Coordinates of C-alpha atoms and ligand atoms in Angstrom, one line a residue:
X393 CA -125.4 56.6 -114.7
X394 CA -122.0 58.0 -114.4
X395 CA -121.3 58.2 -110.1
X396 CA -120.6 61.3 -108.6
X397 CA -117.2 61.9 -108.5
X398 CA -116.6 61.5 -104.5
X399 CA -118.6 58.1 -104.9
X400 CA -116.1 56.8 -107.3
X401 CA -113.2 58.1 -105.1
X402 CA -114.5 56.8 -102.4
X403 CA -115.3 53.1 -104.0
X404 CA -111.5 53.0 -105.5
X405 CA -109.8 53.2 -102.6
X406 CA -112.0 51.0 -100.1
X407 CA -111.0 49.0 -98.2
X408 CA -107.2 49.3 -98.2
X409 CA -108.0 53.3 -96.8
X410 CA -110.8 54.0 -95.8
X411 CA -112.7 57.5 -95.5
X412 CA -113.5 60.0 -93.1
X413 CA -116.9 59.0 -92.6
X414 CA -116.2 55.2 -92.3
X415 CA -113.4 55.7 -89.9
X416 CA -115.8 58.3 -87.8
X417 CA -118.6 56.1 -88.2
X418 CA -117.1 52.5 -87.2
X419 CA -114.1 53.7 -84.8
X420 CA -115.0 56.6 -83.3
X421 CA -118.9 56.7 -83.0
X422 CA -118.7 53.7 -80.4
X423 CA -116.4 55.7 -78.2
X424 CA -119.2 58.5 -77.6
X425 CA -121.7 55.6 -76.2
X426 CA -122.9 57.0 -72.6
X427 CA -122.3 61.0 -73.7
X428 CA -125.6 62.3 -75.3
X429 CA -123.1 65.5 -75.7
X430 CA -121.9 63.9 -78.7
X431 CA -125.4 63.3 -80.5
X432 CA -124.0 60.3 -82.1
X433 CA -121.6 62.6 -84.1
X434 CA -124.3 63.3 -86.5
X435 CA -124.5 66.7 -86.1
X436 CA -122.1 69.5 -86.8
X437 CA -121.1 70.3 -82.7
X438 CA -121.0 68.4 -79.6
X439 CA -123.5 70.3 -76.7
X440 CA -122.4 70.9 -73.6
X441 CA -125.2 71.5 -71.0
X442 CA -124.0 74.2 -68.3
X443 CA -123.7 72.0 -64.9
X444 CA -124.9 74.5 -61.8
X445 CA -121.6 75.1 -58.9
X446 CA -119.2 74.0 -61.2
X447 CA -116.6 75.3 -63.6
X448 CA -115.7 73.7 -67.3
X449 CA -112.0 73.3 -67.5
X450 CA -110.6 72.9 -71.1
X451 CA -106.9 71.9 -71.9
X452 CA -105.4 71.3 -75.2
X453 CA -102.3 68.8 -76.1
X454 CA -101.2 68.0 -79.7
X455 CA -98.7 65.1 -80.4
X456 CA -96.5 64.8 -83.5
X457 CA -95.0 61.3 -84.7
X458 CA -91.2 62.0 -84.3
X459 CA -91.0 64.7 -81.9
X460 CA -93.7 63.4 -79.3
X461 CA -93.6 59.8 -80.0
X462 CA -91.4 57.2 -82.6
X463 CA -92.6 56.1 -85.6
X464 CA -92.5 52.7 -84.5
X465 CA -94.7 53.4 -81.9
X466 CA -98.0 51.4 -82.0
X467 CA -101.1 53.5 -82.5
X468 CA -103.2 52.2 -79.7
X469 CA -100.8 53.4 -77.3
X470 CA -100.1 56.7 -79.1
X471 CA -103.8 57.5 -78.8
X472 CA -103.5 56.8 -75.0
X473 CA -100.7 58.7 -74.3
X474 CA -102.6 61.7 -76.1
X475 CA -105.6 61.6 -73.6
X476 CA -103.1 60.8 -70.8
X477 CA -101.6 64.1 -71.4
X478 CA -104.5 65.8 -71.5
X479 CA -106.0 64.4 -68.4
X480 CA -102.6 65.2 -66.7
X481 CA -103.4 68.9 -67.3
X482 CA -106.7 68.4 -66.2
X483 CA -105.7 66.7 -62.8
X484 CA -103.0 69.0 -62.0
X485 CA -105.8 71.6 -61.9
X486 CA -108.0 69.6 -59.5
X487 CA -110.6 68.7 -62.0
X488 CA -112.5 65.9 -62.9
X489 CA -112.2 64.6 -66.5
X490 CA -115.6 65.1 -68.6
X491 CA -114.8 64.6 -72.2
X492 CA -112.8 65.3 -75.2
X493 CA -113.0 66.5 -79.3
X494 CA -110.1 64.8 -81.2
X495 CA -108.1 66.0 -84.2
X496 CA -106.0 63.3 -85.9
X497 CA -104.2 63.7 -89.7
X498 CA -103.7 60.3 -90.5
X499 CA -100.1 59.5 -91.8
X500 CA -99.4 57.0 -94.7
X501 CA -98.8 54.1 -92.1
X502 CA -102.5 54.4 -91.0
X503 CA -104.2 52.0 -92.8
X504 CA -107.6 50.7 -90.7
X505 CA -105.1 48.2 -88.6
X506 CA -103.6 51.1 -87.5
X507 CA -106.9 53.3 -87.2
X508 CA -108.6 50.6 -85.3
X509 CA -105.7 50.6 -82.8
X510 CA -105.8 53.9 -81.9
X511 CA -109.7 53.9 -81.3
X512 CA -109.2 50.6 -79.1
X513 CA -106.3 52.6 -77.4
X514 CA -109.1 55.1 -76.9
X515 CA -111.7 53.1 -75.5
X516 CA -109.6 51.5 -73.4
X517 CA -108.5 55.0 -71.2
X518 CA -111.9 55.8 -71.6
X519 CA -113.2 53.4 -69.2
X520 CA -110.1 53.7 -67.0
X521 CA -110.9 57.2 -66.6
X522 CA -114.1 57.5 -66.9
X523 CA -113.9 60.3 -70.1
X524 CA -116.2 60.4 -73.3
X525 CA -115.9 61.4 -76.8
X526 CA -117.7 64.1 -77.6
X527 CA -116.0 65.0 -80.9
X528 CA -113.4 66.2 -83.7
X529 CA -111.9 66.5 -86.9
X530 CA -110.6 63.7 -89.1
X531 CA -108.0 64.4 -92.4
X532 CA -105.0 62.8 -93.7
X533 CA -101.5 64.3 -94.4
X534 CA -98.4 63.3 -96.5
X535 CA -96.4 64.3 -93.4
X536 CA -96.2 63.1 -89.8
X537 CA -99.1 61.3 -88.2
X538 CA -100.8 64.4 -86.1
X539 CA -103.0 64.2 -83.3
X540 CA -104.6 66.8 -80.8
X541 CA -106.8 66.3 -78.1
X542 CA -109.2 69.4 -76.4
X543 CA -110.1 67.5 -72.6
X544 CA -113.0 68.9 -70.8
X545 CA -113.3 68.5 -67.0
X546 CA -115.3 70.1 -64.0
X547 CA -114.3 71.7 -61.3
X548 CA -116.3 73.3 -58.4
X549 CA -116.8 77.0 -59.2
X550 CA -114.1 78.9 -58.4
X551 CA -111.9 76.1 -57.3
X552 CA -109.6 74.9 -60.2
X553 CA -105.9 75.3 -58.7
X554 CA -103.8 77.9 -60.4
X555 CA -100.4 78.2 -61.2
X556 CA -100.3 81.8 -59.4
X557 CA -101.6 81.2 -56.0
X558 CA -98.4 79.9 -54.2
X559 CA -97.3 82.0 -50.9
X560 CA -93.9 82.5 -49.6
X561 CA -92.9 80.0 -47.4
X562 CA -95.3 77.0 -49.1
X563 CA -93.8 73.5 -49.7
X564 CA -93.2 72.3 -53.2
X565 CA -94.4 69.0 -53.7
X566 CA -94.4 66.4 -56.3
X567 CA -96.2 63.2 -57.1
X568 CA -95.0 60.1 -58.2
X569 CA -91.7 59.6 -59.5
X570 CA -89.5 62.5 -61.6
X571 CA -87.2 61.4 -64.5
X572 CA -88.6 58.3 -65.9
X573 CA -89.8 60.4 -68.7
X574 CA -86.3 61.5 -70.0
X575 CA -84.9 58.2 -69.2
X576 CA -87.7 56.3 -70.7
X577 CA -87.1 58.2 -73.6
X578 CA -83.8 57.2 -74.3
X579 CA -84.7 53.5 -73.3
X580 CA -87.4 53.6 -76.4
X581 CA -84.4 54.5 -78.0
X582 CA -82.4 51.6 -77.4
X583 CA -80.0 53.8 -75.8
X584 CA -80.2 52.7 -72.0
X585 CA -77.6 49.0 -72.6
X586 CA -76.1 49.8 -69.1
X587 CA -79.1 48.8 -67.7
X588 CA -80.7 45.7 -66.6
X589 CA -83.4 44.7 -69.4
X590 CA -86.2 44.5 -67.2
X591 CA -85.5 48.3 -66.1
X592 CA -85.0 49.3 -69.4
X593 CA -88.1 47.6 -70.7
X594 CA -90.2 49.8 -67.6
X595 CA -88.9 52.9 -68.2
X596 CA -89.6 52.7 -72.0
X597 CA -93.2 51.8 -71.4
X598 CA -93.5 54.4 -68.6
X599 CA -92.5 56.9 -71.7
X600 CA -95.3 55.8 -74.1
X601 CA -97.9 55.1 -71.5
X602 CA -97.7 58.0 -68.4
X603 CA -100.2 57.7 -65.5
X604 CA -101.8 61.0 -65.1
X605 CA -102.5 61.4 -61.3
X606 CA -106.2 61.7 -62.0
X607 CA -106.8 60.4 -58.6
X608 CA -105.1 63.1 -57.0
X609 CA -107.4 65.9 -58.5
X610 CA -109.5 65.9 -55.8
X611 CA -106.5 66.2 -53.0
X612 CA -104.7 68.9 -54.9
X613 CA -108.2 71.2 -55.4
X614 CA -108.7 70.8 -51.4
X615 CA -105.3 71.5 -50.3
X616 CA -102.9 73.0 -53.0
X617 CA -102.3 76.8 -53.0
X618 CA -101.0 76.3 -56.6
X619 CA -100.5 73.5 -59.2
X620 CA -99.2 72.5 -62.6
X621 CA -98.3 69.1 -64.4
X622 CA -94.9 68.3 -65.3
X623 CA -94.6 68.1 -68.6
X624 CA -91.6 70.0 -69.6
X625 CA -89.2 69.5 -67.1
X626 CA -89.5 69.4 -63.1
X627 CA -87.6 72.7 -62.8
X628 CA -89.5 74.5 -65.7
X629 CA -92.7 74.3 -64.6
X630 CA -91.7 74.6 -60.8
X631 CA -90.3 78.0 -62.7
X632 CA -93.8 78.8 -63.8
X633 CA -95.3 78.4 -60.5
X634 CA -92.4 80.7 -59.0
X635 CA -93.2 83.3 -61.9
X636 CA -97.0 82.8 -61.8
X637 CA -96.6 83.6 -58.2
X638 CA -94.6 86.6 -58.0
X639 CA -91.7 84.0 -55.8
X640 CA -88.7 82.4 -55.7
X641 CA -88.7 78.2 -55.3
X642 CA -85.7 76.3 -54.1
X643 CA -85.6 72.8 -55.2
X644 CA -83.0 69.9 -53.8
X645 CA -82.3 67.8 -55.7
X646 CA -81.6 65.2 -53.3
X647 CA -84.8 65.1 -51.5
X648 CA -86.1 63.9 -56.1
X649 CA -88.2 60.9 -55.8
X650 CA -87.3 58.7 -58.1
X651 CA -88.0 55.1 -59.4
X652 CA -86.1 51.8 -59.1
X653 CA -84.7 52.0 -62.6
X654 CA -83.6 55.7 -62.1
X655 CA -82.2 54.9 -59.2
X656 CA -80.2 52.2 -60.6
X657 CA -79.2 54.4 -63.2
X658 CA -78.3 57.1 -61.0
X659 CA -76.2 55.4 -58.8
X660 CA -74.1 54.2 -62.5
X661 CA -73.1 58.3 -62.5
X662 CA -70.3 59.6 -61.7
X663 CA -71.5 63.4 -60.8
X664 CA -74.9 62.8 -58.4
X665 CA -75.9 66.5 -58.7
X666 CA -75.9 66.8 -62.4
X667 CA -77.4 63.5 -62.8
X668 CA -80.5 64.5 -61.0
X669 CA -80.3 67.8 -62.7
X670 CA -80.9 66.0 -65.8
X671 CA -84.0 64.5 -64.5
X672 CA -85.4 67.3 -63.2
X673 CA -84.9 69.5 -66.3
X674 CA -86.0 66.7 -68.7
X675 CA -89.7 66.4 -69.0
X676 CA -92.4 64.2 -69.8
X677 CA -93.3 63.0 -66.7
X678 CA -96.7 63.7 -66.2
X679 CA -96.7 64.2 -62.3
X680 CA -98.4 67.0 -60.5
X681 CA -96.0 69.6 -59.0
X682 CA -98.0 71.4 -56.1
X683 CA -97.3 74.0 -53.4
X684 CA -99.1 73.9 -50.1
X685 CA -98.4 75.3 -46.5
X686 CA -97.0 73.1 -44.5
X687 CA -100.0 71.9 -42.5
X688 CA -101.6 71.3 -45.7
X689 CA -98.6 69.5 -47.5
X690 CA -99.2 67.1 -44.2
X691 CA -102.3 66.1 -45.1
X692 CA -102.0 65.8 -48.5
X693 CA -99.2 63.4 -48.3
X694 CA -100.6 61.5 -45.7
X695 CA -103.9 60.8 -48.1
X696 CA -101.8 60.3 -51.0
X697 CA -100.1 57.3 -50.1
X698 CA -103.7 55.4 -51.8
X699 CA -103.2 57.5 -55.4
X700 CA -99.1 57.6 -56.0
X701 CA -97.0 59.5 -53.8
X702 CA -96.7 63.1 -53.0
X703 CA -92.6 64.0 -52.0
X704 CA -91.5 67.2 -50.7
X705 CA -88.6 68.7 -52.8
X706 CA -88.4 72.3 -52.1
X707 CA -90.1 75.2 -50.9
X708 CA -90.8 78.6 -52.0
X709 CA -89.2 82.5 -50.6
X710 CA -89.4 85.9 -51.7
X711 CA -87.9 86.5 -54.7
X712 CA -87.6 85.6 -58.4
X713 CA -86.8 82.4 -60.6
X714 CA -85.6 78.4 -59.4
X715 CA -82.7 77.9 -57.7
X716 CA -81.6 74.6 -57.7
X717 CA -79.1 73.1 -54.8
X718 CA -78.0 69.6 -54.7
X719 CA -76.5 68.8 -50.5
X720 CA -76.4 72.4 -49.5
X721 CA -74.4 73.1 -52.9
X722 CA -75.9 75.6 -55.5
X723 CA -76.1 73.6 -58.6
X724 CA -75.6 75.8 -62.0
X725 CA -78.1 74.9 -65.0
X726 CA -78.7 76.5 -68.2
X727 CA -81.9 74.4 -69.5
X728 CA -84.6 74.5 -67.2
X729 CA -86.3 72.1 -69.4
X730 CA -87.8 71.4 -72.7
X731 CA -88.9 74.2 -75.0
X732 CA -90.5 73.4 -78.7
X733 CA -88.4 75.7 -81.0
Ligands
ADP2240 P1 -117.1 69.1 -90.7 O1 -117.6 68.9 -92.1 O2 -117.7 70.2 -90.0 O3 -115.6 69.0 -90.6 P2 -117.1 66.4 -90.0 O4 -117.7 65.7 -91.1 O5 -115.6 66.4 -89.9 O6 -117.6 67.9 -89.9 O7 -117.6 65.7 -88.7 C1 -118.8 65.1 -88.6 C2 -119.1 64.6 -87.2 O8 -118.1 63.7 -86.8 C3 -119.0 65.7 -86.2 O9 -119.9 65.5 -85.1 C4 -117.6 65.6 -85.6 O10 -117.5 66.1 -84.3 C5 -117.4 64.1 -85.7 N1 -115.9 63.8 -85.9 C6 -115.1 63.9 -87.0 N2 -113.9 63.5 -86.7 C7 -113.9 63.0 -85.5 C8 -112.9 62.5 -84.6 N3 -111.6 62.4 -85.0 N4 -113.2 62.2 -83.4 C9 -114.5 62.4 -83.0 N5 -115.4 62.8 -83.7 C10 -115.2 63.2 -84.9
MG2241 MG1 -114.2 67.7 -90.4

């Protein structure tokens, strides 16, 4: 008997690439153990039961190989890096991560090596953050490798933290450290020689591999009047707060926390102000950026100390837009920070 046609695809080109419903099967099937929402991906949809008191947050973040990460980057932690950006969204908004669908087109360079490192880059974040797959889509493209990540997360009705709720006269806070993602950019790129290897070497992973402040979800949903992650640039999405808001934020630059290696880089600059404009405008940091009154901005600092910093670099007034000031001075800038084209 002549074989169906798919059959005879599918037979010629195993094992060198493997089909959708292998790779679903043996890489991604194991990653929905513990999340009956999945039904072993052998239905059509992922269910969702409706969880009393609480609200489903959803956020959405697609990565392209050479725009979001280099081709040379290894799978396993492309595939983290794509849940970390999702959970950094989900964070920011005080929720608690659930689960996620996936969408990945593999490239050309994705043979099952490469498939089986991104699902162990998967499971491996999973446990860390306690998420489950629920779900996705699977193809392949001539083009760049392609992957996009819906995260799921629950808040208490009512309570996710919005980008609009900031009052005049809040403090802008940020967690972490701002900067490492530009720099760590340009150390993946071999372009940081100034600095000292070791430096260069934690920048670059702190650019493929961001730590969400998942821990600070809970912190932010209690005390934050409004919040947002900072993924394209500190002063861009301190400019969406400001706008979301109907106010004005003022940011100093000096007051930036910033890491060893930045600091070490910084102090290799000749003009401080536009140095730390650069980090603040470059992205891909993956901090929260919070407002909270004063009282509030107390206590959340105070508790933060256990999950990653939280640094006061501004506040907000009546008014519109960011204006940024570096020592007292004004400090002119025409990027506020990345912007896909
Ligand atoms: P469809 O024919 O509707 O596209 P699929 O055959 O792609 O359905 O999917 C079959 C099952 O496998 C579904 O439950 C789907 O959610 C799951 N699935 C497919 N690709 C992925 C993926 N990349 N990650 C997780 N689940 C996936
Ligand atoms: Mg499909």
């Amino acid at each position: 008997m002549i074989p169906p046609p798919q059959r005879a695809a599918e037979v010629a080109s195993a094992p060198e690439s493997p089909d959708e419903f292998e790779t679903i099967e043996r890489l991604f099937k194991p990653l929905t153990e513990g999340a009956p929402e999945a039904q072993g991906l052998n239905d059509d949809v992922a269910v969702l039961p409706a969880r009393m008191g609480f609200d489903l947050v959803a956020t959405k973040d697609a990565m392209v190989e050479g725009v979001h990460f280099l081709e040379t980057d290894p799978l396993d932690l492309v595939a983290r890096k794509l849940l970390r950006v999702n959970l950094s969204d989900l964070a920011a908004k005080g929720a608690e991560p659930y689960g996620y669908l996936l969408a990945v087109s593999w490239s050309k360079r994705c043979r099952w090596e490469e498939r089986e490192a991104f699902a162990a880059g998967l499971a491996q974040d999973q446990k860390q953050f306690g998420i489950h797959l629920f779900g996705g889509d699977t193809t392949s493209t001539p083009g760049p490798l392609t992957c996009s990540l819906t995260a799921f997360g629950w808040v208490p009705h009512g309570r996710a933290v919005a980008r609009g709720g900031a009052r005049s006269g809040d403090l802008v806070l940020v967690s972490g450290a701002i900067g490492d993602g530009l720099l760590g950019l340009a150390a993946a790129r071999g372009e940081l020689s100034e600095l000292e290897p070791a430096r260069v070497e934690a920048l670059a992973k702190r650019y493929r591999l961001p730590e969400p402040r998942v821990g600070m979800a809970r912190l932010v949903r209690d005390n934050a009047s409004a919040s947002a992650d900072v993924s394209d640039g500190l002063v861009a999405d301190v400019g969406h707060i400001a706008e979301a808001s109907g106010l004005k934020a003022l940011i100093n630059l000096e007051a930036l926390p910033l890491s060893r290696a930045a600091r070490a880089w910084l102090h290799k600059r000749v003009d401080q102000g536009q140095a730390l404009l650069d980090l603040a405008t470059g992205g891909d940091d993956y901090e929260i950026v919070c407002c909270a009154r004063a009282d509030r901005a107390e206590t959340m600092i105070r508790a933060a100390q256990d999950h990653g910093d939280l640094t006061v670099v501004g506040h907000l007034v009546e008014g519109e837009g960011v204006a940024v000031s570096y020592m007292g001075d004004p400090i002119k800038f025409q990027r506020a920070g990345w912007r896909h084209r």
